[in-house]
Amino acid sequence: METKKIKRVDFIFSQDFKVSEVLFNTFKKTRDEILQEIIDSDLKGRGGAGFPTGLKWKAAKEDKITEKYIICNADEGEPGTFKDRAILEEASQKVFGGMAICAKVIGAKKGWIYLRGEYKFLIPHLRKEMAIFHDMLHNELGFDFTIDIFTGSGAYVCGEETALLQSMEGKRGEPRNKPPYPTNIGLYNKPTVVNNVETLVLSMMVVKIGAEEFKKLGIQDARGGKLFSVSGDTPKSGIHELEFGMLLSDFVEEFGDGDTKAVQVGGASGFCVPRKKFDTTTIGYKGKLKGTSLPTGGSMMLFNSSRSMYNVLHNYLEFFAEESCGQCTPCRVGTQQLLKGIEAIKKGEKSHEYLEALLSLSETMKLTSKCGLGQSVANSFSSIVENFREEMIY
Amino acid sequence: MKEIQDVVKNLTDKYGSKRESLLPILQGITEEQNYLSSEAMLEIARALDISAAEVYGTASFYSFLDTVPRGKYVIRVCRTIVCDMHGKKQIVKTLEDLLKIKVGETTHNGKFTLLETNCLGWCHKGPCILVNDDIYTEITPAMVNEIINKYRNK
């Protein structure tokens, strides 16, 4: 099994280059050259789903419609994730830079930052930084691209790209059917690239240092570094930029409090890994790795042995039941039934065999829900129920 | 208070009166009047030439767009797992005792509304609360008093 020792990376927040210089050098290249660099780098979306960024840009670039958009997804709502906020606070110029590079490649003149309502306090700062960026982009580089901010209003599901688009169009944030994908039919039915905040910063890193250099970091399908939001029972909670491919056991040794019983990788929609699996789990995207490799938007929540995993799961399920948009039945009813179900088992109103029925319900939700929200409830549900079964019952 | 027609007019002048202007307009009203009254939603429907049901349907989808009266300051306590683990319950209890209301209620003088909300994105500094747009992190029951007083005297 290929793994890497924990290694700190410093790109996202480093101040060792000027955004304007990187853009100036990048804009000398052709659109195809820039795109090829992104494709070659194997850069994958850092929001959690891990779709190859280059392919997303390529699809939008090849669309014949001339009016195109780029949206920076800053609707960071996954429990345990807070890195996008930090990027916007400390490295917003790089985010704008990444958006401009994407705009160049796909041929967009307009971009938005979809900022979650909870981060409204960032707006004055972002507006100020944006004015500086626009001045540089328009007057120094003569590049016609303008960014604006769109504020969300408290809906986790709007982090799903098509729900985000619905929301920007003034509608309920209910995900659309895919296909068609936003890269062809996006905002106002125009080709639209929706990228996570961190992904945009990294696309800038790729064009600056080159795909080859970027790929030296990480393993196999998971290249580069990643910002991890570390929280829970840890003395080192905060944001840490680490190389992909580390073993969870190394992570726990570095960040745990000595009594870690489980780590939730990827937030409430991710997986719960119990202590016995720490040394067979790596952090990266799903690839041909042996053992388990978990993708993640970077949320790492540590729980020590004083925590009840029933309470943890109960908290997640309350979250999902409330945040389900209600559009499709498996997710709307499923989230409520899973929550009621574990409560009934805990109270002794249902026998422990009922857990099997609930596991099968979560599997149905995975297969039949319309978007990632309903599909991923089974991740935390089954990984907690299967690994901490006795805590669910007694 | 300004006439609702004027408030909506100002917002449509600023954001336009197309369907995609709806969210910024709803947010603008919430900012000015703390919540979306039926009158406000009907006026928006007229201004945007869409049905009132569309306006209500959209507004009621978003947890920050309230369709019931709210206080001048809406306090949202993060209830998601890490804040919950780090003492969210004591914070809620302190707030309830201090304001003499339960979660979901508004004080008599219309100054404060107490709500719980999902992950605010400060898990490394929990527990945290949002008062309108202001964030307070790593708060203790003792700090709650201070924070509330700040708004009480505003």
XYZ file of C-alpha atoms in Angstrom:
548
model
C 0.000 0.000 0.000
C 1.468 3.318 -1.049
C 1.314 5.890 1.674
C 3.150 9.035 2.619
C 4.342 10.310 5.926
C 2.607 13.399 7.169
C 4.191 16.328 5.434
C 3.212 19.942 5.782
C 2.735 21.918 2.622
C 2.618 25.675 2.364
C 0.977 26.997 -0.689
C -2.471 28.315 0.004
C -1.456 30.925 2.553
C 2.122 31.575 1.443
C 2.852 35.066 0.226
C 5.917 34.293 -1.874
C 4.583 35.478 -5.218
C 2.440 38.168 -6.734
C -0.871 37.127 -8.235
C -0.497 39.726 -10.977
C 2.837 38.223 -12.090
C 1.419 34.713 -12.286
C -1.528 35.988 -14.307
C 0.733 38.041 -16.566
C 2.863 34.978 -17.362
C -0.136 32.687 -17.696
C -1.979 34.973 -20.076
C 0.962 34.753 -22.496
C 0.069 31.108 -23.062
C -2.781 29.915 -25.230
C -6.033 28.733 -23.684
C -5.239 25.164 -24.722
C -1.812 25.259 -23.129
C -3.206 26.441 -19.811
C -5.980 23.852 -19.924
C -3.506 21.064 -20.716
C -1.418 22.055 -17.706
C -4.472 21.773 -15.436
C -5.463 18.415 -16.952
C -1.915 17.067 -16.644
C -1.732 18.080 -13.005
C -4.550 15.660 -12.056
C -5.996 18.429 -9.909
C -9.288 17.293 -8.437
C -12.057 19.382 -6.889
C -11.360 20.198 -3.259
C -14.980 20.606 -2.218
C -15.259 16.903 -1.470
C -16.564 15.228 -4.610
C -13.151 15.217 -6.300
C -14.123 15.728 -9.932
C -11.098 16.413 -12.189
C -10.893 20.187 -12.537
C -9.315 20.111 -15.992
C -12.139 18.038 -17.442
C -14.716 20.407 -15.994
C -12.994 23.388 -17.590
C -12.604 21.501 -20.851
C -16.319 20.750 -21.091
C -17.186 24.408 -20.570
C -14.468 25.587 -22.945
C -15.716 23.361 -25.752
C -19.320 24.517 -25.495
C -20.307 26.636 -28.501
C -22.343 29.183 -26.543
C -20.243 32.309 -26.122
C -21.641 33.645 -22.855
C -20.102 31.630 -20.022
C -19.707 32.002 -16.277
C -17.398 30.942 -13.501
C -18.666 30.558 -9.956
C -16.549 30.146 -6.872
C -18.442 27.891 -4.495
C -17.992 29.382 -1.029
C -21.104 27.795 0.420
C -18.979 25.869 2.859
C -21.553 24.104 5.005
C -20.211 20.628 5.667
C -19.975 20.105 9.422
C -16.346 20.291 10.465
C -15.179 22.364 7.495
C -13.936 25.917 7.834
C -10.976 26.188 5.476
C -12.733 28.135 2.703
C -13.522 30.925 5.126
C -9.859 31.130 6.078
C -8.819 31.211 2.417
C -11.238 34.052 1.688
C -9.992 35.934 4.738
C -6.297 35.505 4.085
C -5.754 34.666 0.429
C -8.665 36.117 -1.519
C -6.394 37.507 -4.272
C -5.412 33.944 -5.167
C -9.057 32.892 -5.327
C -9.806 35.758 -7.723
C -6.663 34.825 -9.669
C -7.835 31.239 -10.054
C -11.194 32.494 -11.277
C -9.481 34.729 -13.846
C -7.412 31.805 -15.130
C -10.538 29.694 -15.510
C -12.259 32.648 -17.202
C -9.388 32.870 -19.659
C -9.568 29.149 -20.453
C -13.322 28.832 -20.879
C -13.916 32.342 -22.220
C -15.969 33.871 -19.418
C -16.332 37.572 -18.691
C -18.351 37.312 -15.525
C -17.858 35.417 -12.307
C -19.456 35.210 -8.885
C -18.473 34.136 -5.450
C -21.429 32.323 -3.904
C -20.835 33.156 -0.274
C -22.835 31.374 2.409
C -25.018 33.669 4.530
C -23.133 32.625 7.650
C -20.008 34.328 6.233
C -21.674 37.648 5.453
C -19.216 39.415 7.748
C -16.546 38.728 5.086
C -18.236 40.932 2.481
C -16.579 44.300 3.298
C -13.162 42.629 3.231
C -13.910 40.819 -0.027
C -15.255 43.957 -1.708
C -12.101 45.851 -0.809
C -9.835 43.080 -2.104
C -11.965 42.707 -5.195
C -11.558 46.386 -6.081
C -7.766 46.001 -5.914
C -7.955 42.872 -8.060
C -10.239 44.406 -10.673
C -8.015 47.452 -10.913
C -4.989 45.232 -11.565
C -6.805 42.902 -13.958
C -8.460 45.610 -16.047
C -5.792 48.295 -16.020
C -2.506 46.388 -15.822
C -3.393 43.219 -17.708
C -6.235 44.556 -19.841
C -8.284 41.430 -19.201
C -12.054 41.751 -19.373
C -13.407 39.763 -16.437
C -15.442 40.938 -13.458
C -16.312 39.197 -10.217
C -19.312 39.846 -7.991
C -20.606 38.362 -4.750
C -23.887 36.497 -4.342
C -24.919 35.773 -0.772
C -26.694 32.606 0.264
C -29.274 32.483 3.027
C -28.585 29.450 5.149
C -29.090 26.262 3.153
C -26.525 23.461 3.247
C -27.851 21.898 0.043
C -26.912 25.031 -1.925
C -23.324 23.803 -1.789
C -24.483 21.242 -4.367
C -23.659 22.994 -7.616
C -27.050 22.783 -9.322
C -28.895 23.811 -6.138
C -26.492 26.733 -5.972
C -27.464 27.733 -9.499
C -31.179 27.494 -8.690
C -30.581 29.712 -5.699
C -28.763 32.304 -7.819
C -31.705 32.278 -10.217
C -33.982 33.284 -7.344
C -35.516 29.882 -6.725
C -35.644 27.298 -3.980
C -32.283 25.582 -3.704
C -33.455 22.273 -5.091
C -30.857 20.316 -7.079
C -31.457 19.787 -10.790
C -31.234 16.518 -12.646
C -27.808 15.738 -14.073
C -27.168 15.544 -16.994
C -27.248 18.156 -18.390
C -24.229 19.294 -16.399
C -23.669 22.941 -15.464
C -20.656 23.052 -17.786
C -23.224 23.028 -20.622
C -26.464 24.198 -19.037
C -25.583 26.196 -15.951
C -26.515 29.612 -14.623
C -29.279 31.146 -16.778
C -28.804 28.055 -18.979
C -25.295 29.188 -19.953
C -22.152 27.034 -19.652
C -20.918 27.490 -16.093
C -17.943 26.208 -14.148
C -18.570 25.865 -10.417
C -15.343 25.347 -8.466
C -14.586 25.191 -4.779
C -12.557 28.048 -3.240
C -9.518 25.871 -2.574
C -9.610 24.313 -6.048
C -9.337 27.766 -7.611
C -6.320 28.652 -5.503
C -4.669 25.350 -6.435
C -5.316 25.861 -10.143
C -3.231 28.974 -9.721
C -0.499 26.917 -8.044
C -0.519 24.504 -10.965
C 0.036 27.183 -13.596
C 2.697 28.777 -11.452
C 4.839 25.739 -10.625
C 3.754 23.471 -13.490
C 1.866 20.188 -13.504
C 4.962 18.032 -13.023
C 6.033 19.829 -9.885
C 2.479 19.762 -8.513
C 2.201 16.013 -9.080
C 5.253 15.326 -6.955
C 3.007 15.890 -3.989
C 0.517 13.207 -3.007
C -0.042 9.676 -4.232
C -1.544 8.017 -7.312
C -4.993 9.481 -7.856
C -4.662 12.082 -5.142
C -2.128 14.687 -6.176
C -1.070 17.844 -4.433
C -1.748 19.112 -0.949
C -4.976 19.698 0.863
C -6.240 21.971 3.563
C -7.586 19.987 6.464
C -10.037 21.464 8.932
C -9.170 19.677 12.161
C -11.572 19.832 15.090
C -13.145 17.843 17.901
C -11.084 16.167 20.603
C -7.695 17.443 19.553
C -5.175 19.816 21.066
C -4.337 21.085 17.586
C -7.662 22.142 16.162
C -7.429 24.518 13.239
C -6.434 24.502 9.590
C -3.485 22.414 8.460
C -2.171 22.084 4.917
C -0.894 18.550 4.407
C 0.181 16.327 1.582
C -2.318 13.761 0.318
C -1.728 10.085 0.990
C -1.073 10.008 4.729
C -2.164 7.104 6.853
C -4.937 7.908 9.266
C -2.849 6.388 12.071
C -0.119 8.961 11.397
C -2.712 11.692 11.353
C -4.109 10.575 14.690
C -0.657 10.370 16.195
C -0.036 13.966 15.151
C -3.432 15.436 15.949
C -5.112 13.094 18.432
C -5.334 13.620 22.179
C -3.985 10.150 22.946
C -7.438 8.678 23.382
C -8.915 8.945 19.891
C -11.568 6.312 19.266
C -12.839 7.465 15.890
C -12.201 10.029 13.179
C -14.939 11.381 10.969
C -13.333 11.960 7.578
C -15.197 14.296 5.240
C -17.783 15.693 7.633
C -21.281 14.411 8.306
C -21.519 13.203 4.708
C -18.195 11.386 4.986
C -17.035 8.247 6.747
C -16.424 7.412 10.373
C -13.252 5.390 10.857
C -12.866 3.444 14.121
C -9.520 3.005 15.886
C -8.971 -0.539 14.556
C -8.944 0.754 10.973
C -6.609 3.731 11.487
C -3.592 1.971 10.035
C -5.346 0.646 6.945
C -6.954 3.928 5.909
C -5.249 6.538 3.774
C -6.494 10.008 2.982
C -6.861 10.676 -0.729
C -9.401 10.023 -3.439
C -10.670 6.555 -4.245
C -8.153 4.987 -6.541
C -6.519 1.666 -7.060
C -5.101 1.791 -3.576
C -5.192 -1.278 -1.439
C -6.945 -0.846 1.863
C -9.359 2.015 2.152
C -8.687 5.429 0.753
C -11.109 8.109 1.758
C -11.813 11.240 -0.228
C -12.489 14.353 1.740
C -13.385 17.994 1.507
C -10.922 18.307 4.348
C -13.136 17.938 7.386
C -11.439 15.834 10.053
C -13.322 15.511 13.327
C -11.727 13.522 16.121
C -13.707 11.828 18.852
C -12.179 10.403 22.026
C -13.516 7.603 24.147
C -15.636 9.926 26.274
C -17.933 10.542 23.290
C -21.067 8.563 22.566
C -21.157 7.638 18.892
C -24.931 7.421 19.205
C -24.987 11.125 20.032
C -22.672 11.841 17.117
C -24.876 9.964 14.655
C -28.008 11.501 16.151
C -26.536 14.970 15.627
C -25.699 14.176 11.988
C -29.148 12.797 11.294
C -30.865 15.823 12.796
C -28.652 17.889 10.526
C -29.563 15.917 7.402
C -33.266 15.757 8.226
C -33.326 19.519 8.489
C -31.109 20.268 5.507
C -32.752 17.814 3.083
C -34.419 20.032 0.488
C -37.469 17.765 0.483
C -37.652 17.486 -3.268
C -37.068 13.745 -3.624
C -38.775 11.163 -1.441
C -35.840 8.868 -0.554
C -33.963 11.727 1.051
C -36.898 13.615 2.575
C -38.490 10.560 4.178
C -35.286 8.573 4.587
C -33.482 11.130 6.731
C -36.504 11.414 9.041
C -36.980 7.662 9.326
C -33.311 7.001 10.081
C -33.484 9.561 12.878
C -36.732 8.145 14.312
C -35.362 4.636 13.876
C -32.216 5.042 15.945
C -34.220 6.866 18.631
C -36.700 3.973 18.790
C -33.906 1.397 19.101
C -32.202 3.409 21.835
C -35.454 3.631 23.786
C -36.057 -0.089 23.331
C -39.218 0.449 21.303
C -37.642 -1.486 18.444
C -35.368 -4.499 18.661
C -31.740 -4.221 17.580
C -32.562 -6.174 14.410
C -34.309 -3.046 13.233
C -30.811 -1.656 12.577
C -30.648 -3.975 9.570
C -33.793 -2.413 8.144
C -32.315 1.042 8.685
C -29.041 0.063 7.010
C -30.983 -1.196 4.033
C -32.953 2.072 3.962
C -29.709 4.066 3.905
C -28.524 1.889 1.030
C -31.757 2.652 -0.855
C -31.188 6.355 -0.252
C -27.702 6.017 -1.703
C -29.082 4.430 -4.850
C -32.163 6.555 -5.377
C -31.606 10.050 -3.996
C -31.309 12.788 -6.550
C -28.211 14.542 -5.246
C -25.153 14.052 -3.093
C -26.957 14.986 0.115
C -29.292 11.999 0.217
C -26.755 9.728 -1.442
C -24.099 10.315 1.176
C -26.180 9.943 4.344
C -25.419 6.214 4.121
C -21.667 6.940 4.418
C -21.756 8.118 7.995
C -24.800 6.055 8.899
C -23.410 2.676 7.909
C -19.862 3.390 9.049
C -21.051 4.412 12.516
C -23.718 1.719 12.918
C -21.468 -1.091 11.727
C -18.459 -0.079 13.793
C -20.239 1.045 16.939
C -23.272 -1.198 16.942
C -23.393 -1.739 20.685
C -23.433 2.024 21.295
C -26.508 2.314 19.112
C -28.411 -0.297 21.102
C -27.425 0.103 24.768
C -41.372 52.448 9.628
C -41.177 53.108 5.921
C -44.054 51.996 3.724
C -43.401 48.537 2.367
C -43.896 49.779 -1.205
C -40.982 52.163 -0.764
C -38.742 49.487 0.727
C -39.431 47.105 -2.142
C -39.057 49.914 -4.689
C -35.605 50.787 -3.330
C -34.549 47.170 -3.577
C -35.859 46.625 -7.104
C -34.079 49.835 -8.156
C -30.876 48.368 -6.750
C -31.154 44.725 -7.820
C -33.590 44.829 -10.748
C -36.986 43.201 -10.941
C -36.134 39.951 -12.670
C -36.610 36.565 -11.067
C -32.921 36.337 -10.215
C -33.287 39.524 -8.183
C -35.574 37.697 -5.770
C -33.011 36.455 -3.256
C -31.156 39.760 -2.857
C -34.536 41.513 -2.435
C -35.715 39.034 0.194
C -32.382 39.426 1.989
C -32.688 43.206 1.830
C -36.138 43.182 3.407
C -35.023 40.778 6.122
C -32.138 43.087 6.913
C -34.378 46.116 7.166
C -37.471 44.660 8.826
C -36.047 41.554 10.586
C -38.498 39.272 8.786
C -40.652 38.895 5.679
C -44.232 39.922 6.373
C -47.095 38.737 4.134
C -47.455 42.342 2.948
C -43.795 42.435 1.966
C -44.013 39.156 0.063
C -47.188 40.274 -1.743
C -45.534 43.544 -2.722
C -42.463 41.700 -4.035
C -44.708 39.401 -6.056
C -46.354 42.474 -7.618
C -43.034 44.166 -8.313
C -41.484 41.075 -9.910
C -44.693 40.008 -11.600
C -44.593 36.483 -10.210
C -47.110 34.704 -7.998
C -47.017 35.282 -4.255
C -46.713 31.508 -3.812
C -43.409 31.601 -5.714
C -42.129 34.305 -3.390
C -43.247 32.478 -0.253
C -42.020 29.136 -1.602
C -38.569 30.563 -2.189
C -38.406 32.507 1.070
C -39.503 29.591 3.224
C -36.772 27.391 1.768
C -33.949 29.388 3.343
C -33.335 29.302 7.059
C -32.054 32.887 7.165
C -35.170 34.250 5.464
C -37.725 34.319 8.233
C -41.413 34.497 7.451
C -42.474 34.957 11.081
C -41.686 38.076 13.144
C -38.182 38.143 14.593
C -36.388 40.354 17.061
C -34.033 43.148 16.115
C -31.137 40.861 16.962
C -31.385 37.230 15.952
C -29.076 35.009 17.974
C -28.203 31.747 16.264
C -26.396 29.144 18.331
C -24.460 26.531 16.359
C -25.808 23.095 17.270
C -23.633 20.939 15.024
C -21.524 18.184 16.491
C -18.260 19.861 17.519
C -19.959 22.895 19.102
C -22.379 20.473 20.727
C -19.440 18.535 22.192
C -17.827 21.714 23.473
C -20.626 23.102 25.559
C -23.355 24.368 23.269
C -26.024 23.222 25.729
C -24.731 25.451 28.526
C -24.637 28.382 26.124
C -28.256 27.825 25.143
C -29.263 27.421 28.785
C -27.457 30.657 29.729
C -29.116 32.537 26.887
C -32.543 31.170 27.779
C -32.141 32.193 31.421
C -30.804 35.596 30.529
C -33.393 36.471 27.910
C -36.209 34.558 29.630
C -37.229 32.899 26.388
C -36.862 29.433 24.903
C -35.177 28.542 21.623
C -37.470 29.689 18.815
C -38.976 32.568 20.798
C -38.625 36.347 20.738
C -38.365 38.623 23.761
C -41.389 40.809 24.621
C -39.628 44.019 23.670
C -38.870 42.565 20.235
C -35.149 42.961 20.750
C -33.895 39.363 20.683
C -34.830 36.103 18.997
C -33.062 32.915 20.059
C -32.529 30.173 17.468
C -30.328 27.178 16.862
C -28.618 26.772 13.529
C -26.481 24.274 11.644
C -22.689 24.390 11.337
C -21.436 27.979 11.262
C -17.945 26.977 10.111
C -16.007 27.650 13.333
C -15.684 24.073 14.622
C -12.103 24.690 15.788
C -13.342 27.540 17.963
C -16.625 26.226 19.296
C -18.996 26.890 20.797
C -19.976 29.800 18.604
C -22.968 32.048 18.031
C -24.032 34.416 15.303
C -25.834 37.635 16.307
C -27.312 38.949 13.055
C -24.093 38.934 10.965
C -21.585 39.119 13.822
C -19.775 35.963 14.858
C -18.618 35.164 18.403
C -16.363 32.158 18.919
C -15.020 30.166 21.866
C -17.680 31.652 24.064
C -18.311 30.763 27.680
C -21.488 31.289 29.705
C -19.739 34.286 31.320
C -19.126 35.882 27.939
C -22.764 35.462 26.931
C -23.804 38.136 29.420
C -21.310 40.603 27.993
C -22.350 39.946 24.418
C -26.044 40.381 25.181
C -25.446 43.606 27.089
C -23.657 45.026 24.101
C -26.777 44.629 22.000
C -29.192 45.520 24.783
C -27.744 48.991 24.962
C -27.577 49.514 21.224
